mmCIF file of C-alpha atoms in Angstrom:
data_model
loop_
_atom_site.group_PDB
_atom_site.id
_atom_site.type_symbol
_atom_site.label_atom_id
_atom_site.label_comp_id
_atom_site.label_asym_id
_atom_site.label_seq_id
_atom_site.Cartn_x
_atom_site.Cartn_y
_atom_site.Cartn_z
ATOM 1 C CA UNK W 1 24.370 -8.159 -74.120
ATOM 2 C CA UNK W 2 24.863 -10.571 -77.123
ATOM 3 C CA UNK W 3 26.192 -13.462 -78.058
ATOM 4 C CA UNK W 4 29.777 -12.812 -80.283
ATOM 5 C CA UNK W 5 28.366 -12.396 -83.817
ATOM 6 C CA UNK W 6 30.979 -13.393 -86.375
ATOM 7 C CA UNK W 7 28.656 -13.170 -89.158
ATOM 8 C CA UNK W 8 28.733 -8.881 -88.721
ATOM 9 C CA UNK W 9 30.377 -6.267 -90.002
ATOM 10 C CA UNK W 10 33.077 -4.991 -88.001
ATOM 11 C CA UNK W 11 32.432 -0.900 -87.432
ATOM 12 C CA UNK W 12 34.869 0.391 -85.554
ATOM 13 C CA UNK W 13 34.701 3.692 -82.930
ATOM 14 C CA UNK W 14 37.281 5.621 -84.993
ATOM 15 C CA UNK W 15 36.565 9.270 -84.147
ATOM 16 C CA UNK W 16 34.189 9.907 -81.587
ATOM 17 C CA UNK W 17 30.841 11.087 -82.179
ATOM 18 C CA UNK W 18 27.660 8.693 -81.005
ATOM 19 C CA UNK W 19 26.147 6.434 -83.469
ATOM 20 C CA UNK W 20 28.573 4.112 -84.741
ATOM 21 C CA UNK W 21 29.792 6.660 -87.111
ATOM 22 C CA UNK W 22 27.535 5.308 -89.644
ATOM 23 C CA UNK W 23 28.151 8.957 -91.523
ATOM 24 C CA UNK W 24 25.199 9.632 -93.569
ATOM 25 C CA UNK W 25 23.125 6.995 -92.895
ATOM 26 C CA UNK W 26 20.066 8.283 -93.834
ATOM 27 C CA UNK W 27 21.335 9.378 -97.549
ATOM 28 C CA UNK W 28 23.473 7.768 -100.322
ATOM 29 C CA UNK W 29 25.378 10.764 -101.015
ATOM 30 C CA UNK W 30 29.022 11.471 -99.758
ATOM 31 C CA UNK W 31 29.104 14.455 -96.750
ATOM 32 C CA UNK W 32 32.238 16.149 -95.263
ATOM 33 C CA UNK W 33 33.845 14.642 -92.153
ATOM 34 C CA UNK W 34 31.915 16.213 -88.890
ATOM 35 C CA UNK W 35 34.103 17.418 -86.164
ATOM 36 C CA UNK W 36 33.605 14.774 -83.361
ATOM 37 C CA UNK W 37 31.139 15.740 -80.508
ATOM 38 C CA UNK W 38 29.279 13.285 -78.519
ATOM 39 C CA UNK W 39 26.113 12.837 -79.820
ATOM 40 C CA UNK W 40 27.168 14.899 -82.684
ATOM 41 C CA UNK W 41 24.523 13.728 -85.875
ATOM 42 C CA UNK W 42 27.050 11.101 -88.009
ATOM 43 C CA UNK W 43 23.694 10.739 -90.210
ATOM 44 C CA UNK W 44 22.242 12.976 -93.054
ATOM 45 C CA UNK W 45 20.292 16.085 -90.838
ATOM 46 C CA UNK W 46 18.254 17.001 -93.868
ATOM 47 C CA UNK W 47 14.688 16.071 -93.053
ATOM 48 C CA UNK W 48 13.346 13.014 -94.488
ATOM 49 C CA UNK W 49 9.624 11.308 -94.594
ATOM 50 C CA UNK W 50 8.395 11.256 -91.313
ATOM 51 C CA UNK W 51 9.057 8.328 -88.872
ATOM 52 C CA UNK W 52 7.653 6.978 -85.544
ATOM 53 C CA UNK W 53 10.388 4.703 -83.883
ATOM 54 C CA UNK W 54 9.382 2.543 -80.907
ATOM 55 C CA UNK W 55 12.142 2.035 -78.396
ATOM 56 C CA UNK W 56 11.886 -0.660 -75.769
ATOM 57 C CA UNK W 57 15.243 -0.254 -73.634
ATOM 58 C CA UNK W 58 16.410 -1.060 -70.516
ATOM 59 C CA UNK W 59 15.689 -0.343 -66.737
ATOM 60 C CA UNK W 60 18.813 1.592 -66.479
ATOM 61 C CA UNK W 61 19.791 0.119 -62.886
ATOM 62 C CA UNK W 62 23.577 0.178 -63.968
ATOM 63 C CA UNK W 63 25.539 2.972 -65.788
ATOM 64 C CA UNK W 64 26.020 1.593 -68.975
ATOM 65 C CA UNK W 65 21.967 0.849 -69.450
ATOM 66 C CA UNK W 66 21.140 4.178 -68.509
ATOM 67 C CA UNK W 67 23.601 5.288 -71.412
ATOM 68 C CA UNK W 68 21.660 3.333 -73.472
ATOM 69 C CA UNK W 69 18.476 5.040 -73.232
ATOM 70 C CA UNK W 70 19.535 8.583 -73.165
ATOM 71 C CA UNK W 71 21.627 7.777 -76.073
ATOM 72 C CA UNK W 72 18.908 6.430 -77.771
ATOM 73 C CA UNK W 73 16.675 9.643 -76.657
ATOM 74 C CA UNK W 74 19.258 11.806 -77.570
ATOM 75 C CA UNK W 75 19.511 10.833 -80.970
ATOM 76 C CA UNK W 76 15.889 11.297 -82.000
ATOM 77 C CA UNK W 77 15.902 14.246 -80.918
ATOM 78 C CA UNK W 78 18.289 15.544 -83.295
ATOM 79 C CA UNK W 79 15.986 14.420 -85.773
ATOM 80 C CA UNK W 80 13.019 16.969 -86.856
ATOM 81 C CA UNK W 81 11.168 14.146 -88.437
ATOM 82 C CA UNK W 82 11.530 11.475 -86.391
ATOM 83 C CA UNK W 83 8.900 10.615 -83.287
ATOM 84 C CA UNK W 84 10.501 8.509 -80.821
ATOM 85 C CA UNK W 85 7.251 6.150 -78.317
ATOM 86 C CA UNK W 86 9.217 4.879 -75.766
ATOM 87 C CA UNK W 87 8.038 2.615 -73.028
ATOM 88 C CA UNK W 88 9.209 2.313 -69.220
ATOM 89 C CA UNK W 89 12.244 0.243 -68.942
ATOM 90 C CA UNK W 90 11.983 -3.247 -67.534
ATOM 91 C CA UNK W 91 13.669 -6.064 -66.951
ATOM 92 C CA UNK W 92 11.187 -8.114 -66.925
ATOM 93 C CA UNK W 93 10.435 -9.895 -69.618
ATOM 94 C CA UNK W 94 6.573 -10.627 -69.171
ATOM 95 C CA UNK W 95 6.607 -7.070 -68.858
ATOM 96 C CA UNK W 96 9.114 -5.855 -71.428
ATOM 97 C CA UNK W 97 6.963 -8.001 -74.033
ATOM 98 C CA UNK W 98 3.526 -6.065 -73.101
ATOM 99 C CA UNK W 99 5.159 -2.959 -73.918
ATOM 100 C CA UNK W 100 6.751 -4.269 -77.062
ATOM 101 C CA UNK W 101 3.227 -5.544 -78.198
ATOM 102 C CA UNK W 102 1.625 -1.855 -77.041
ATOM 103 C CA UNK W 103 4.325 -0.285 -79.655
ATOM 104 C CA UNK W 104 3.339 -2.788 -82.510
ATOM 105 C CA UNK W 105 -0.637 -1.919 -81.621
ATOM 106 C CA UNK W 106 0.078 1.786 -81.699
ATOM 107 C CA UNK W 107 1.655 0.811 -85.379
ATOM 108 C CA UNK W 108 4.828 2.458 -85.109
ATOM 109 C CA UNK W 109 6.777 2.112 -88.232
ATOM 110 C CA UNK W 110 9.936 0.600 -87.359
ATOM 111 C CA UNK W 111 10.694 -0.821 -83.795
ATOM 112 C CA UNK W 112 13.870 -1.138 -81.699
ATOM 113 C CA UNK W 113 14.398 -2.950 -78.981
ATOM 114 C CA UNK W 114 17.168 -3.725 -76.356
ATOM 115 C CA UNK W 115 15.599 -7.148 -75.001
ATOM 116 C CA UNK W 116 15.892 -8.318 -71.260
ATOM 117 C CA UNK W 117 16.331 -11.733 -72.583
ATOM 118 C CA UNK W 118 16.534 -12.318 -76.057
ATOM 119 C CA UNK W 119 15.678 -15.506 -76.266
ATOM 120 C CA UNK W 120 12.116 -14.837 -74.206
ATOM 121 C CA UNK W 121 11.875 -11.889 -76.441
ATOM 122 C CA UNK W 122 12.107 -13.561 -79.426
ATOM 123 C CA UNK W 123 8.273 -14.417 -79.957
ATOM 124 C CA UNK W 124 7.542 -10.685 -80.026
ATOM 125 C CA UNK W 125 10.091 -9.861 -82.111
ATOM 126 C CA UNK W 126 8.768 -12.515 -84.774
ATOM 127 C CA UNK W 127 5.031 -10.773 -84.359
ATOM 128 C CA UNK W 128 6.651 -7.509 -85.704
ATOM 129 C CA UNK W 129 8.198 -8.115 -88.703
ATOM 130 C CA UNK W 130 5.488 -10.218 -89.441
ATOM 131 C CA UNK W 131 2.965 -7.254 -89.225
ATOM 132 C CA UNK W 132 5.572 -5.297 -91.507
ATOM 133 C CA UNK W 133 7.501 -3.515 -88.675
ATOM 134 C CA UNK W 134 10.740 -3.860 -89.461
ATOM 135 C CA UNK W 135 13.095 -4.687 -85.979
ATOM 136 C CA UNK W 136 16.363 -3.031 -84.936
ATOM 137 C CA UNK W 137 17.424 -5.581 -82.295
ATOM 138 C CA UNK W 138 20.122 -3.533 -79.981
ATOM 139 C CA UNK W 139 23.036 -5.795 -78.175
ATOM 140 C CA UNK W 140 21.073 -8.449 -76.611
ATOM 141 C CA UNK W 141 20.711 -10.452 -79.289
ATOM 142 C CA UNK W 142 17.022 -13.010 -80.203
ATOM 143 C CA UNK W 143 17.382 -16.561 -80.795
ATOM 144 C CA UNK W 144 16.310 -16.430 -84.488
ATOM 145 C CA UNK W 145 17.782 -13.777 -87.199
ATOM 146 C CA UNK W 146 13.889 -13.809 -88.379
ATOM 147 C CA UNK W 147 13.117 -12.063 -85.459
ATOM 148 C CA UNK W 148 14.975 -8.916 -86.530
ATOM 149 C CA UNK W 149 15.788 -6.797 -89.483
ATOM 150 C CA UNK W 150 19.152 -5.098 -88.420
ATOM 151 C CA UNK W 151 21.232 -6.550 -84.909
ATOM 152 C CA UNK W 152 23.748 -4.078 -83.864
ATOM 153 C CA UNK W 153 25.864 -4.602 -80.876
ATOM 154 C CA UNK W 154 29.039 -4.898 -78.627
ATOM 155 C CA UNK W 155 31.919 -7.668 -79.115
ATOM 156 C CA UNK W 156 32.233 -9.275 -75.511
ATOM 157 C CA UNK W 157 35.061 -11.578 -77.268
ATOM 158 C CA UNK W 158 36.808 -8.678 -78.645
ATOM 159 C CA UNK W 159 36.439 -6.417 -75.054
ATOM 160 C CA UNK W 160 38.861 -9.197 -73.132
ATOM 161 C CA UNK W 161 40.787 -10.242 -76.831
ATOM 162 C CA UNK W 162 41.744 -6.175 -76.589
ATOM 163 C CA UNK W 163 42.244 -6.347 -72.864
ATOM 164 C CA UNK W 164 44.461 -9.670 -72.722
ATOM 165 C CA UNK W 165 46.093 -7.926 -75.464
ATOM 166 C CA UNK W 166 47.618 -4.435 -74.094
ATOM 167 C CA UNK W 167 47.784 -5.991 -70.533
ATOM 168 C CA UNK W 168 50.244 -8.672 -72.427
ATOM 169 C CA UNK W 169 51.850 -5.471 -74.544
ATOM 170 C CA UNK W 170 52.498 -3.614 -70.875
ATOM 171 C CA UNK W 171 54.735 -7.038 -69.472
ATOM 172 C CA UNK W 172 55.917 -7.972 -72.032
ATOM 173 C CA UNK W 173 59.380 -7.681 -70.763
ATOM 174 C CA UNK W 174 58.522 -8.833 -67.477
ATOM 175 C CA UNK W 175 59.473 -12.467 -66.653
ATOM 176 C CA UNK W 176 56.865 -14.931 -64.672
ATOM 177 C CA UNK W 177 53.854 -12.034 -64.842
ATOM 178 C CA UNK W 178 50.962 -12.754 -62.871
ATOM 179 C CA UNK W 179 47.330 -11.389 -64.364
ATOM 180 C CA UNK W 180 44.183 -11.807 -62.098
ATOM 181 C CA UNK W 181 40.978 -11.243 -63.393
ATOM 182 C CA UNK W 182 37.469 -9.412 -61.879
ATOM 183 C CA UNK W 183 34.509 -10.947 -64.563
ATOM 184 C CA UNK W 184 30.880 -10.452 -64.313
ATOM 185 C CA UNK W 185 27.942 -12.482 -63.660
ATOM 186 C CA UNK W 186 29.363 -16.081 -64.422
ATOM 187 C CA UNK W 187 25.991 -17.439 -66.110
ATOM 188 C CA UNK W 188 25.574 -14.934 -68.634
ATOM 189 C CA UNK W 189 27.574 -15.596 -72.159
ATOM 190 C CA UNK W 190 28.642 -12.525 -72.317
ATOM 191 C CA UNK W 191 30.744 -13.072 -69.665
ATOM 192 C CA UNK W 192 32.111 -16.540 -71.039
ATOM 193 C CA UNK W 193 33.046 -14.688 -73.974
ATOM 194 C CA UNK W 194 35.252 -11.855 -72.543
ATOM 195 C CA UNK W 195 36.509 -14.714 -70.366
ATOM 196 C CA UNK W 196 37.545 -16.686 -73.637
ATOM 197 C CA UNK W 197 38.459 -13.548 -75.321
ATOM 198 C CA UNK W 198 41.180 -12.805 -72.591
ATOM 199 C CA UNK W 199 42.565 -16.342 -72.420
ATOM 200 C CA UNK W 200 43.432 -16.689 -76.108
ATOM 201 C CA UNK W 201 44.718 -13.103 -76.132
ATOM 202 C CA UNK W 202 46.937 -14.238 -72.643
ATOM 203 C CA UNK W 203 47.967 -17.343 -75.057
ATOM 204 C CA UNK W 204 50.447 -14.878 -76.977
ATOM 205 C CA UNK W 205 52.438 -14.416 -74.279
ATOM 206 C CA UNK W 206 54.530 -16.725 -72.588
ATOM 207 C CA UNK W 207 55.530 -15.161 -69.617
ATOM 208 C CA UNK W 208 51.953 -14.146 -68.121
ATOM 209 C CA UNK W 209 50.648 -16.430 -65.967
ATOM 210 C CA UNK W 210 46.172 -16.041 -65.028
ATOM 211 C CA UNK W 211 46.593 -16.826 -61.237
ATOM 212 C CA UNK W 212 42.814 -16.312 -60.055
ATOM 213 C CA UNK W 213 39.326 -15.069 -61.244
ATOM 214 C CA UNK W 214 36.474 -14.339 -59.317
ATOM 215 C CA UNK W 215 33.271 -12.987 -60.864
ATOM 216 C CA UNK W 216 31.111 -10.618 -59.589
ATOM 217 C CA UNK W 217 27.586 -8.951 -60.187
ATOM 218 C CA UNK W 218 28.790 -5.723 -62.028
ATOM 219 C CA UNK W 219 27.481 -3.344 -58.866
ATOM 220 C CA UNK W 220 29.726 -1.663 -57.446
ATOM 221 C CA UNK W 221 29.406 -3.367 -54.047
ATOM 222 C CA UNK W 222 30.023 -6.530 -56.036
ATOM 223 C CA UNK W 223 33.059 -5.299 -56.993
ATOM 224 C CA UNK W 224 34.541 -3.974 -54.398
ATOM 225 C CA UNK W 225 33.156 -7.653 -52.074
ATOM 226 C CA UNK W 226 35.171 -9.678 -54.902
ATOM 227 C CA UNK W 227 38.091 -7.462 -55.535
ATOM 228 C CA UNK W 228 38.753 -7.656 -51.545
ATOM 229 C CA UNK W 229 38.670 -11.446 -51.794
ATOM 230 C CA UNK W 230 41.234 -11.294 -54.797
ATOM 231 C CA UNK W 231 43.504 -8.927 -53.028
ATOM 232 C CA UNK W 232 43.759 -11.462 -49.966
ATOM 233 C CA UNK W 233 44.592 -13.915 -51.706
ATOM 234 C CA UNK W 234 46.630 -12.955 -53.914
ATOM 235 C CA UNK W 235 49.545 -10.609 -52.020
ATOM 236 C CA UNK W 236 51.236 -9.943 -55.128
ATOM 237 C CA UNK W 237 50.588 -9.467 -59.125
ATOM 238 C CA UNK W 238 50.855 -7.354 -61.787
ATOM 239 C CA UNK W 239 48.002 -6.963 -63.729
ATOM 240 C CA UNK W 240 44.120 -6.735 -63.407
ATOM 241 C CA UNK W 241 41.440 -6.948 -66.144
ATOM 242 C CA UNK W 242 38.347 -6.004 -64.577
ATOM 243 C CA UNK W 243 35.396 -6.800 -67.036
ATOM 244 C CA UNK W 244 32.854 -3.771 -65.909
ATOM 245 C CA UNK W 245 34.003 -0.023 -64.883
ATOM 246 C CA UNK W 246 30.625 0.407 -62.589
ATOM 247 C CA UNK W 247 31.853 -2.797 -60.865
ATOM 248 C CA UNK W 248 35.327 -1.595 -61.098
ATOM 249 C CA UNK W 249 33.820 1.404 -59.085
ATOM 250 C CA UNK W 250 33.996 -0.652 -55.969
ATOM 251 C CA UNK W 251 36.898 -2.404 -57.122
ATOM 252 C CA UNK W 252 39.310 1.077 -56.738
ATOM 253 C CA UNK W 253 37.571 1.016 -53.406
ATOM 254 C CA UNK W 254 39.208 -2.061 -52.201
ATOM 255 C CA UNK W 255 42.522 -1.867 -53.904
ATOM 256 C CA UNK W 256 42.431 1.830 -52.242
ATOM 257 C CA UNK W 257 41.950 0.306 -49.097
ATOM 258 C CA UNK W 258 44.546 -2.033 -48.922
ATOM 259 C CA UNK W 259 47.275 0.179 -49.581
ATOM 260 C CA UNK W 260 48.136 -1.955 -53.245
ATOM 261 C CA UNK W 261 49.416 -0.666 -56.315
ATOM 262 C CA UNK W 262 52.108 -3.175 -57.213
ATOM 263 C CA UNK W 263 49.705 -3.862 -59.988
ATOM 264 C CA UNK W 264 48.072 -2.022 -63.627
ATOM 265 C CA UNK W 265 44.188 -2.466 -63.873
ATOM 266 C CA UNK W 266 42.362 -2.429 -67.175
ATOM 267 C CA UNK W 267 38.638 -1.712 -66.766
ATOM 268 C CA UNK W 268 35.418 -2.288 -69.223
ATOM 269 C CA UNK W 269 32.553 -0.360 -70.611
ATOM 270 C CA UNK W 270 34.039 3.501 -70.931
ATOM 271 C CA UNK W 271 32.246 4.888 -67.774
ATOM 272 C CA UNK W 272 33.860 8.633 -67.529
ATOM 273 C CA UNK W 273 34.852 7.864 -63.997
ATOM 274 C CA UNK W 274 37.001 5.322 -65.197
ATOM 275 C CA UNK W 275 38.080 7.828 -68.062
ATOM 276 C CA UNK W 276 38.681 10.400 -65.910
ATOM 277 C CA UNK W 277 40.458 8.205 -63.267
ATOM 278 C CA UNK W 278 42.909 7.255 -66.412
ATOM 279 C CA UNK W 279 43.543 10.371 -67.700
ATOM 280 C CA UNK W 280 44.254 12.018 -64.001
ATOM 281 C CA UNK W 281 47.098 9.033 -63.625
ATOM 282 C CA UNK W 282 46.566 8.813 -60.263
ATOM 283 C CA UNK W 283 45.774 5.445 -59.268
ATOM 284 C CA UNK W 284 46.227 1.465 -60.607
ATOM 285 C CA UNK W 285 43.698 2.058 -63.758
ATOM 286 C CA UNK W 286 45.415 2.498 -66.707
ATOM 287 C CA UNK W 287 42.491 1.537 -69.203
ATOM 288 C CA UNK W 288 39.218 0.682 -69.858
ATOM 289 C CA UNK W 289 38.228 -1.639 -73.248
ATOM 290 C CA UNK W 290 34.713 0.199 -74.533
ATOM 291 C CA UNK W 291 31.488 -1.689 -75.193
ATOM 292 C CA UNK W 292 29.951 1.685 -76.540
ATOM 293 C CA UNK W 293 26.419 2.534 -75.303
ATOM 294 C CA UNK W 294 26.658 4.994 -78.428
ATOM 295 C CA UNK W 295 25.022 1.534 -80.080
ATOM 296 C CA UNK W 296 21.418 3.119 -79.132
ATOM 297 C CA UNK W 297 22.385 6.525 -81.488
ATOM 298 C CA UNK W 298 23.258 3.317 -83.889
ATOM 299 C CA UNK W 299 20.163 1.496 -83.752
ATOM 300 C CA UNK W 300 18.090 4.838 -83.974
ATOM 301 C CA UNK W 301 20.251 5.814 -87.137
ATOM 302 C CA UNK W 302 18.900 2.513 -88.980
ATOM 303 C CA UNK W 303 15.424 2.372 -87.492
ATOM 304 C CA UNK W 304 15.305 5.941 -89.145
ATOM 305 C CA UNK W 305 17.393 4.478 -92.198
ATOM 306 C CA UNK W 306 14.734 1.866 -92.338
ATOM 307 C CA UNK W 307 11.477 3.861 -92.041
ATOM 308 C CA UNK W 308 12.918 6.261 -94.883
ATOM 309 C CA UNK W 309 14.148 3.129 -97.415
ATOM 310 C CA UNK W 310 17.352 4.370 -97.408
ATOM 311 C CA UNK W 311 21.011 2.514 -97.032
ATOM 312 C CA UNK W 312 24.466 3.449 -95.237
ATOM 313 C CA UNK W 313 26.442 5.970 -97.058
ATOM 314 C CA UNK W 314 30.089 4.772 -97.770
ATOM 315 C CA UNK W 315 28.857 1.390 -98.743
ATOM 316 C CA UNK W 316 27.774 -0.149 -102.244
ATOM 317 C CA UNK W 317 24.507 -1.825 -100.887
ATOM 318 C CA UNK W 318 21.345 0.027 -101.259
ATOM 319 C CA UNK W 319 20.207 -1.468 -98.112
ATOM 320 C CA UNK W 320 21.250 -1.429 -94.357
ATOM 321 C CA UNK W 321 23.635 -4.116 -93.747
ATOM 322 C CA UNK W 322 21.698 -7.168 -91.368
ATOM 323 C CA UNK W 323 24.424 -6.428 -88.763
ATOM 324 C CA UNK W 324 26.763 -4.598 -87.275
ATOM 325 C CA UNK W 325 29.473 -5.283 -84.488
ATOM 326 C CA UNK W 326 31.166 -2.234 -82.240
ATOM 327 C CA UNK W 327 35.222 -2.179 -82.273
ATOM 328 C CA UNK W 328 36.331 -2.385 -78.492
ATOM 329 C CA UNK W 329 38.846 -0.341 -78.595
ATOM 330 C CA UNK W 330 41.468 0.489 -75.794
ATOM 331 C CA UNK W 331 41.174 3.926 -74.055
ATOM 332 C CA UNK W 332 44.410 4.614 -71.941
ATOM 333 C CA UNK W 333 46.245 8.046 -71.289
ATOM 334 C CA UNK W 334 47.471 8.200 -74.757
ATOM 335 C CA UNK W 335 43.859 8.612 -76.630
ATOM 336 C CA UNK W 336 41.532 9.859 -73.507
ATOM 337 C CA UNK W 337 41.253 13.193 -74.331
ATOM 338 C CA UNK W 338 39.706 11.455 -78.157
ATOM 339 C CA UNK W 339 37.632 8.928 -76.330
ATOM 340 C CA UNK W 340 36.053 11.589 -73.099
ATOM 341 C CA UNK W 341 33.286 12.479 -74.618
ATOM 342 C CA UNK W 342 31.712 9.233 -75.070
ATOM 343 C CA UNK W 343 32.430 8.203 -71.364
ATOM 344 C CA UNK W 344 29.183 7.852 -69.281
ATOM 345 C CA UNK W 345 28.283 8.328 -65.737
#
């Protein structure tokens, strides 16, 4: 996942139909509002010149990465003109950069890829656009902007800023609040930023106290390990921001197993476990902050854009914009129902 761009647009997951709602992306012209289904087309259906689209995603060893590449999959297909070459997920990077130079051999026309490092990646992304394939680099985000035409992406900082946020809305009346917090893998940025992101939102509010953080691998055994260790420690709180719903998985497990629910949880992601676990109100999860996989529909939206010369209706640029950041938004029992269909397993 990427590092916080502040340089991007902020799109926002308003209604709730994969793809970023870029709503006719492929066309200029104004279309009626679509009623939101997941993986319902946001982008112009009418045929346009035929594209191949090279996709380089993920090993999808974790829910949220194997969201990615049937979103991605899913979204070509709803496209009569469109031929989507994918390659074997990996993350490896060695081998993630063979297949990305196989695509750019087989001369696809536009290429996106979901890097298992971006920075390692970056070479290869620089050998496309220099052979004139244009680069729609998906969340993980290369070290130089000349490595990519289009980045389009999660906000890490705005998942725990939204988190810190309605956890700080929900005690807001309740003096001396303790918050503990269940992050991810402590060396990647990603999880600095919805680390930082949570701090300056806990900074509003004077009465909430962080008391401990422990970080763990976003597995589910991971979670459940580190929640364990939080819950021992710490016999009494009253709030949780868990920064992955997979991990959060194992997290329920422990908390389930010690008998506690002094406490609200807020999750991360929008798995539809953890969707489903809100809306059925019948355990310490209250909410999960998205960071929507429906960025693959996205990125195939303006790889197709991009093979077709054509911009993102609603705006006055002829072009696709260079960037786009996701809106985290906060699913809790009041919107669910809006946000189910984009939940993943």
């Amino acid at each position: 996942m990427p590092e916080t761009s502040r340089r991007g647009l902020l799109f926002g997951t308003a209604a709730v139909s994969a793809g970023a709602f870029l709503t006719a992306c492929t066309s200029n012209e104004p279309k009626e509002k679509e009623t939101a289904q997941n993986n319902q087309p946001a982008a112009d259906d009418k045929p346009g010149k035929p594209v191949t689209i090279g996709f380089a995603g993920p090993q999808a060893d974790h829910g949220w990465l194997n969201a990615i590449n049937v979103q991605a999959k899913s979204r070509a297909e709803r496209y009569s003109e469109v031929t989507l070459e994918t390659t074997e997920g990996s993350n490896d990077t060695a081998a993630q950069i063979g297949q990305v130079k196989t695509l750019i051999n087989k001369k696809v026309d536009v290429l996106v890829v979901l890097p298992a490092d971006g920075k390692a990646l970056t070479q290869v992304g620089l050998e496309a656009m220099r052979a004139g394939i244009p680069v729609v680099n998906l969340d993980r985000v290369f070290a130089s902007p000349q490595a990519y035409r289009c980045w389009v992406g999660g906000d890490n900082y705005g998942m725990g800023l939204n988190a810190g946020h309605y956890i700080g809305e929900q005690l807001k009346g309740k003096a001396d609040a303790k918050v503990v917090e269940l992050a991810g893998i402590d060396n990647l940025e990603l999880t600095k930023q919805r680390s930082q992101g949570f701090a300056d939102a806990l900074k509003n509010y004077s009465n909430i106290k962080l008391v401990a953080r422990q970080a763990a691998d976003f597995t589910v055994e991971s979670g459940q390990a580190k929640m364990a260790q939080l819950l021992q420690a710490q016999k009494r709180f009253d709030a949780l921001w868990n920064h992955d719903d997979d991990q959060g998985v194992g997290a329920l497990r422990a908390i389930e197993q010690a008998g506690r629910d002094e406490f609200l949880m807020v999750g991360g992601a929008g798995a539809k476990s953890a969707m489903d676990a809100i809306k059925a109100g019948n355990s310490v999860l209250r909410a999960t902050v998205l960071y929507p996989p429906t960025m693959a529909a996205s990125a195939i939206d303006l790889a197709r854009a991009l093979g077709q010369s054509k911009g993102v209706a609603g705006l006055a640029e002829m072009e696709i914009p260079t960037s786009l950041t996701l809106y985290s938004a906060v699913v809790s029992k009041d919107n669910v129902d809006q946000y189910l269909p984009t939940g993943f397993s």
